[in-house]
């Protein structure tokens, strides 16, 4: 079959023929319907150091996917041919201390689908049954493929209370847009969205006409938010941009006893005014990584069940898998929403 | 009456005669029994920039105090002559947004007893009734005077779960010793205590024979703690030393999804590996400042009610107020526990 | 001035001339704009035993009110003439154990505005400053008057998580309708609403077209809800009807580990299958009474700030205060929404 | 092998020869070291209706056990011969909605070890690997066998906050004694223990000299507790006796906004003053059943790690399995602590 493979430490991927996956007794084989590009895929494409140490080469990339089961191992008990599933890319062991205490997300024996084991930028992919999320009948392939990144946004939003809270979302990439959507449906009052890329600002405006958009290149976000909140600041700050400058601002715009969710990947250390911004303010800061297994997935389903937020418009481009170079160039530009690749 | 006054921006205090306080209708006048020296008093003594901007000179210093009411204003309804009280030094307004939502600690109109208004290094002191904590009959003056710093430690310990948790306490000054005591009574399992000052290590050992003491100058605290916790790290890290180096270590010794309470006053910004230490670890970080009004005071009473921790041995020195220079030199040395001044 | 007074144990009220209230130094005097009828007013009108023991006769009734301040006591510091305010009817002391620990709602020295002290079915009313909620400028009198019952609903909804949860609301009287509105804005997915009164069913249908309405007289609510939730039941049950039968059903329709909020006033003891319905199901049951001071009021403001729920259509009738008999007959019939009386 | 089997609906068990268990690929076979008698075993012995409908006859009884692994299935990955393990008797499926959301305790496909599937009143027993708790090396067989009932007590104690709280424990059977021990180690202040059986009162007194013991046959528990708590009541009530009368008292002795954990098995419906005891009091009531998998087991280990509570003295009697009749008679009498049976 055809697959997109990271074969060496050099930048780029190779679109090559590989063997079909062979499944074990507790695995399923899916026919991949579509797979979206994640920020970490972009980092891998460029061989960024932050991701390379996690990879086991050669490896088929791609983890935000949706596929139909075409084969099940003999020990599989809860899934069958024809089921539409997505993988939780954090392949957890189920028996370590973290898995035993509701923290499978931090499994001590974690495998990373599409990073340390073969993923889904391919025609077929193998997934352990225990890592499969089964979609309800009628779920579209594209919606299925973005459940996983929706979960990242959801985890950031739901790391603390959101009901009746004012929120600042730093970064309007796909995860940021999902976070705005989830915040609004789950009861946020005022939402401030910060972004510097012009096309993303346009997208945010179209999707969320009632959100206060701020371009930090054009106006001081701290001043703007403090004025709009009677000098109190926001209840919740969510950092999704990975920018150290934005990270610092998450604290500056925060209300006393407010909550910060840190989600965006940071390239290096950051200098923080810990005393002024965290201690004196009694800030509560939550590191957010991946999704809570499986609670976050259920929350995503609940979000979609409300019928009040349609995430599909966040998908802006679709390419055949063979046109991956064009897709990754676009993804790198920051001028797109979610980009899907079809095998 | 005699009082210890910060009269100017210059280092030091003056021990001078001042007018007796005159109380308003909602105030009480106390005859000060004893007042202990807080870290912020030491900073004020040395005119450290971190504290000076909060002060309104001239001001009588001292806020960790205990006194007997000798006069009550005509509008006072719940206190009477003879009651033994301590002030919550964060004089809150009771009507702002924070006061209205259970966060009086972050009052927008905060007065600071002994910092921005006259305090208790004096023979008498005035306190608003609303800021008085009434001690049960039979409370000793010395125990009364250290309720407030006990509360700082308690707030740090109780900012998250402590039951059945392993804990690392950074710093064995008075607040650190109180935090160790509270952690143990309230259900911590393994407790690691870190300190570099030899006399404080001795005190910690005497008070808590079963705690694992670590002198970071002599052994690597991260290695020691990781080895003693099966490579997982501690559930809870409490930073009380104000050292940037210690602050960084609070994250290094932390279990995934663990909790950090940041209490110690930091002189400047700190460079943190936010991505590795907070995001990937899903750390929960709580800024801790002062006490929750009045929940923390009730928790202190509950701690004392258990009869399982006696904080009085943390008091190591007692001076007449007139010998304040000697007391502050000793306090500055880091070679003492709590130091009391008697007017 | 004219006022509606409960003068004796006999059923009914008297519409009579009374003296103008005289305010103390910490009180304000309001000119009452409008006051709505609460369920407890109806109980008082009929001299139901459940309410009579709380009353101190004679007393001016009415507590869900909104008025403009026309006079302030000399000790009032945060309010001024012209401010639009509503009272928190639970007049709390501010200094007892409960008030000190964030539970003013359970104050040990509680006064009840309009029940144990004179209320607002009158031209003017006296309120302690500490019990005043100040509305933002531009708040309509009618919206102001229903903040308090909105808070009862809000407290029931927010006693646990509501985001992404399925909810069953038992009773579509005004509080039930408010609870449906708050649940939807604050992120509930499926909402089931139960009611037997035809006019209230109509009102619920008009206000919330997408809610599943159930008339327990016509269909089995347990069967209906279990079928609509894949046999799991709802995440949250909120009892607002005061019917013992409904109370039992709140548990029968509940998911394992689900949450029940009990709000509706019950006339007597209820026989519950505690083992089957609470223990084996690991149900979490919350008694809900009044509002959390002032957090619930802030949540009500947040709800209104979202702009996604307009509670005003729940007000169905308006009468001059002198026509109180007609108003209370209508209120007793269960055929109306909120009824306002204008002095 | 020899085993104690419930063969029919008739009261009593049979001590008979049965086939050795045959294990599947994901099971382990243990050589049973000792198994303690649970309250539900007593109910099964007497064929009480409350338990019989859960049983699948014939079935080997016994679930509070500890054994050494003597054989592992080919698919077992984390356990090996020689490991000392105990089963979580709630055999959960791992894939249903509850299992996926951290509520395996409420698994929709639950098997009950020793009730609906063969248990451990036998020489050998089969356990799925996924239901095994592995003890640290050096754990004694007897301590291993009582981990499971310790967990029931722990779950009741930890269903809400316990630190600095006053607690009333209703019932001083083994679970009640465990609950007292856990409450004290995890930071309870005053503990009240209620019991009517003379021998259990003696045992409670010996184990916990500083607890306030109340025999409701000799003194009014409500009056006693209210007087000892300044008229406020306790913060936490834990019902472990299964007595309807005790259940009612858990609410009567409860502080406003207090927490009730309901654990004891009740034979039938109970009439509660829901309005007075739950709603007006804003009580929080938690149904508690079994253990949270695996968090409660880790909490039990943490409790033991503190070294502050030794549960072994709660074991009062030991019998060979063949003397089961004598053991169950004693257990039924309520005059013993935990009783162990040795195969």
PDB file of N, CA and C in Angstrom, chain A residues 140-173:
ATOM      1  N   UNK A 140     -19.697  11.508   9.862  1.00  0.00           N
ATOM      2  CA  UNK A 140     -18.985  11.665   8.590  1.00  0.00           C
ATOM      3  C   UNK A 140     -17.505  11.400   8.814  1.00  0.00           C
ATOM      4  N   UNK A 141     -16.813  10.994   7.763  1.00  0.00           N
ATOM      5  CA  UNK A 141     -15.385  10.690   7.883  1.00  0.00           C
ATOM      6  C   UNK A 141     -14.600  11.914   8.350  1.00  0.00           C
ATOM      7  N   UNK A 142     -14.966  13.053   7.822  1.00  0.00           N
ATOM      8  CA  UNK A 142     -14.199  14.256   8.139  1.00  0.00           C
ATOM      9  C   UNK A 142     -14.399  14.656   9.597  1.00  0.00           C
ATOM     10  N   UNK A 143     -15.634  14.543  10.058  1.00  0.00           N
ATOM     11  CA  UNK A 143     -15.891  14.845  11.468  1.00  0.00           C
ATOM     12  C   UNK A 143     -15.146  13.847  12.351  1.00  0.00           C
ATOM     13  N   UNK A 144     -15.146  12.597  11.931  1.00  0.00           N
ATOM     14  CA  UNK A 144     -14.428  11.576  12.696  1.00  0.00           C
ATOM     15  C   UNK A 144     -12.945  11.909  12.823  1.00  0.00           C
ATOM     16  N   UNK A 145     -12.365  12.387  11.729  1.00  0.00           N
ATOM     17  CA  UNK A 145     -10.918  12.631  11.728  1.00  0.00           C
ATOM     18  C   UNK A 145     -10.515  13.770  12.657  1.00  0.00           C
ATOM     19  N   UNK A 146     -11.428  14.684  12.923  1.00  0.00           N
ATOM     20  CA  UNK A 146     -11.032  15.827  13.772  1.00  0.00           C
ATOM     21  C   UNK A 146     -11.493  15.686  15.215  1.00  0.00           C
ATOM     22  N   UNK A 147     -12.015  14.523  15.577  1.00  0.00           N
ATOM     23  CA  UNK A 147     -12.364  14.297  16.984  1.00  0.00           C
ATOM     24  C   UNK A 147     -11.143  14.456  17.893  1.00  0.00           C
ATOM     25  N   UNK A 148     -10.035  13.953  17.439  1.00  0.00           N
ATOM     26  CA  UNK A 148      -8.841  13.966  18.288  1.00  0.00           C
ATOM     27  C   UNK A 148      -8.385  15.401  18.567  1.00  0.00           C
ATOM     28  N   UNK A 149      -8.170  16.254  17.557  1.00  0.00           N
ATOM     29  CA  UNK A 149      -7.794  17.639  17.878  1.00  0.00           C
ATOM     30  C   UNK A 149      -8.908  18.411  18.595  1.00  0.00           C
ATOM     31  N   UNK A 150     -10.153  18.088  18.300  1.00  0.00           N
ATOM     32  CA  UNK A 150     -11.234  18.690  19.093  1.00  0.00           C
ATOM     33  C   UNK A 150     -11.030  18.360  20.567  1.00  0.00           C
ATOM     34  N   UNK A 151     -10.559  17.157  20.827  1.00  0.00           N
ATOM     35  CA  UNK A 151     -10.326  16.734  22.204  1.00  0.00           C
ATOM     36  C   UNK A 151      -9.228  17.534  22.876  1.00  0.00           C
ATOM     37  N   UNK A 152      -8.198  17.892  22.125  1.00  0.00           N
ATOM     38  CA  UNK A 152      -7.128  18.707  22.715  1.00  0.00           C
ATOM     39  C   UNK A 152      -7.702  20.050  23.183  1.00  0.00           C
ATOM     40  N   UNK A 153      -8.493  20.646  22.310  1.00  0.00           N
ATOM     41  CA  UNK A 153      -9.124  21.923  22.676  1.00  0.00           C
ATOM     42  C   UNK A 153     -10.054  21.737  23.875  1.00  0.00           C
ATOM     43  N   UNK A 154     -10.843  20.680  23.821  1.00  0.00           N
ATOM     44  CA  UNK A 154     -11.801  20.414  24.895  1.00  0.00           C
ATOM     45  C   UNK A 154     -11.092  20.231  26.240  1.00  0.00           C
ATOM     46  N   UNK A 155      -9.996  19.508  26.215  1.00  0.00           N
ATOM     47  CA  UNK A 155      -9.255  19.260  27.454  1.00  0.00           C
ATOM     48  C   UNK A 155      -8.753  20.595  28.035  1.00  0.00           C
ATOM     49  N   UNK A 156      -8.284  21.467  27.161  1.00  0.00           N
ATOM     50  CA  UNK A 156      -7.836  22.776  27.624  1.00  0.00           C
ATOM     51  C   UNK A 156      -8.968  23.597  28.212  1.00  0.00           C
ATOM     52  N   UNK A 157     -10.099  23.583  27.554  1.00  0.00           N
ATOM     53  CA  UNK A 157     -11.255  24.357  28.021  1.00  0.00           C
ATOM     54  C   UNK A 157     -11.778  23.801  29.344  1.00  0.00           C
ATOM     55  N   UNK A 158     -11.831  22.465  29.445  1.00  0.00           N
ATOM     56  CA  UNK A 158     -12.494  21.831  30.577  1.00  0.00           C
ATOM     57  C   UNK A 158     -11.537  21.476  31.719  1.00  0.00           C
ATOM     58  N   UNK A 159     -10.319  21.980  31.685  1.00  0.00           N
ATOM     59  CA  UNK A 159      -9.392  21.721  32.797  1.00  0.00           C
ATOM     60  C   UNK A 159      -9.847  22.419  34.071  1.00  0.00           C
ATOM     61  N   UNK A 160     -10.817  23.296  33.965  1.00  0.00           N
ATOM     62  CA  UNK A 160     -11.409  23.976  35.119  1.00  0.00           C
ATOM     63  C   UNK A 160     -12.797  24.441  34.712  1.00  0.00           C
ATOM     64  N   UNK A 161     -13.437  25.222  35.562  1.00  0.00           N
ATOM     65  CA  UNK A 161     -14.789  25.691  35.242  1.00  0.00           C
ATOM     66  C   UNK A 161     -14.788  26.633  34.047  1.00  0.00           C
ATOM     67  N   UNK A 162     -15.821  26.549  33.237  1.00  0.00           N
ATOM     68  CA  UNK A 162     -15.944  27.450  32.097  1.00  0.00           C
ATOM     69  C   UNK A 162     -17.306  28.171  32.111  1.00  0.00           C
ATOM     70  N   UNK A 163     -18.265  27.589  32.830  1.00  0.00           N
ATOM     71  CA  UNK A 163     -19.611  28.161  32.872  1.00  0.00           C
ATOM     72  C   UNK A 163     -19.636  29.557  33.453  1.00  0.00           C
ATOM     73  N   UNK A 164     -20.192  30.481  32.690  1.00  0.00           N
ATOM     74  CA  UNK A 164     -20.347  31.837  33.189  1.00  0.00           C
ATOM     75  C   UNK A 164     -19.026  32.562  33.334  1.00  0.00           C
ATOM     76  N   UNK A 165     -18.000  32.061  32.688  1.00  0.00           N
ATOM     77  CA  UNK A 165     -16.660  32.640  32.824  1.00  0.00           C
ATOM     78  C   UNK A 165     -16.307  33.436  31.575  1.00  0.00           C
ATOM     79  N   UNK A 166     -15.505  34.476  31.758  1.00  0.00           N
ATOM     80  CA  UNK A 166     -14.912  35.174  30.624  1.00  0.00           C
ATOM     81  C   UNK A 166     -13.615  34.459  30.271  1.00  0.00           C
ATOM     82  N   UNK A 167     -13.327  34.403  28.964  1.00  0.00           N
ATOM     83  CA  UNK A 167     -12.231  33.561  28.492  1.00  0.00           C
ATOM     84  C   UNK A 167     -11.396  34.313  27.464  1.00  0.00           C
ATOM     85  N   UNK A 168     -10.076  34.170  27.568  1.00  0.00           N
ATOM     86  CA  UNK A 168      -9.182  34.642  26.515  1.00  0.00           C
ATOM     87  C   UNK A 168      -8.505  33.434  25.881  1.00  0.00           C
ATOM     88  N   UNK A 169      -8.653  33.298  24.576  1.00  0.00           N
ATOM     89  CA  UNK A 169      -8.054  32.199  23.832  1.00  0.00           C
ATOM     90  C   UNK A 169      -6.895  32.767  23.012  1.00  0.00           C
ATOM     91  N   UNK A 170      -5.693  32.301  23.310  1.00  0.00           N
ATOM     92  CA  UNK A 170      -4.498  32.796  22.612  1.00  0.00           C
ATOM     93  C   UNK A 170      -4.167  31.886  21.444  1.00  0.00           C
ATOM     94  N   UNK A 171      -4.433  32.351  20.239  1.00  0.00           N
ATOM     95  CA  UNK A 171      -4.153  31.562  19.040  1.00  0.00           C
ATOM     96  C   UNK A 171      -5.430  31.070  18.395  1.00  0.00           C
ATOM     97  N   UNK A 172      -5.623  31.405  17.112  1.00  0.00           N
ATOM     98  CA  UNK A 172      -6.826  31.002  16.384  1.00  0.00           C
ATOM     99  C   UNK A 172      -6.502  30.021  15.263  1.00  0.00           C
ATOM    100  N   UNK A 173      -5.534  29.154  15.480  1.00  0.00           N
ATOM    101  CA  UNK A 173      -5.365  28.011  14.601  1.00  0.00           C
ATOM    102  C   UNK A 173      -6.533  27.062  14.833  1.00  0.00           C
TER     103      UNK A 173
END
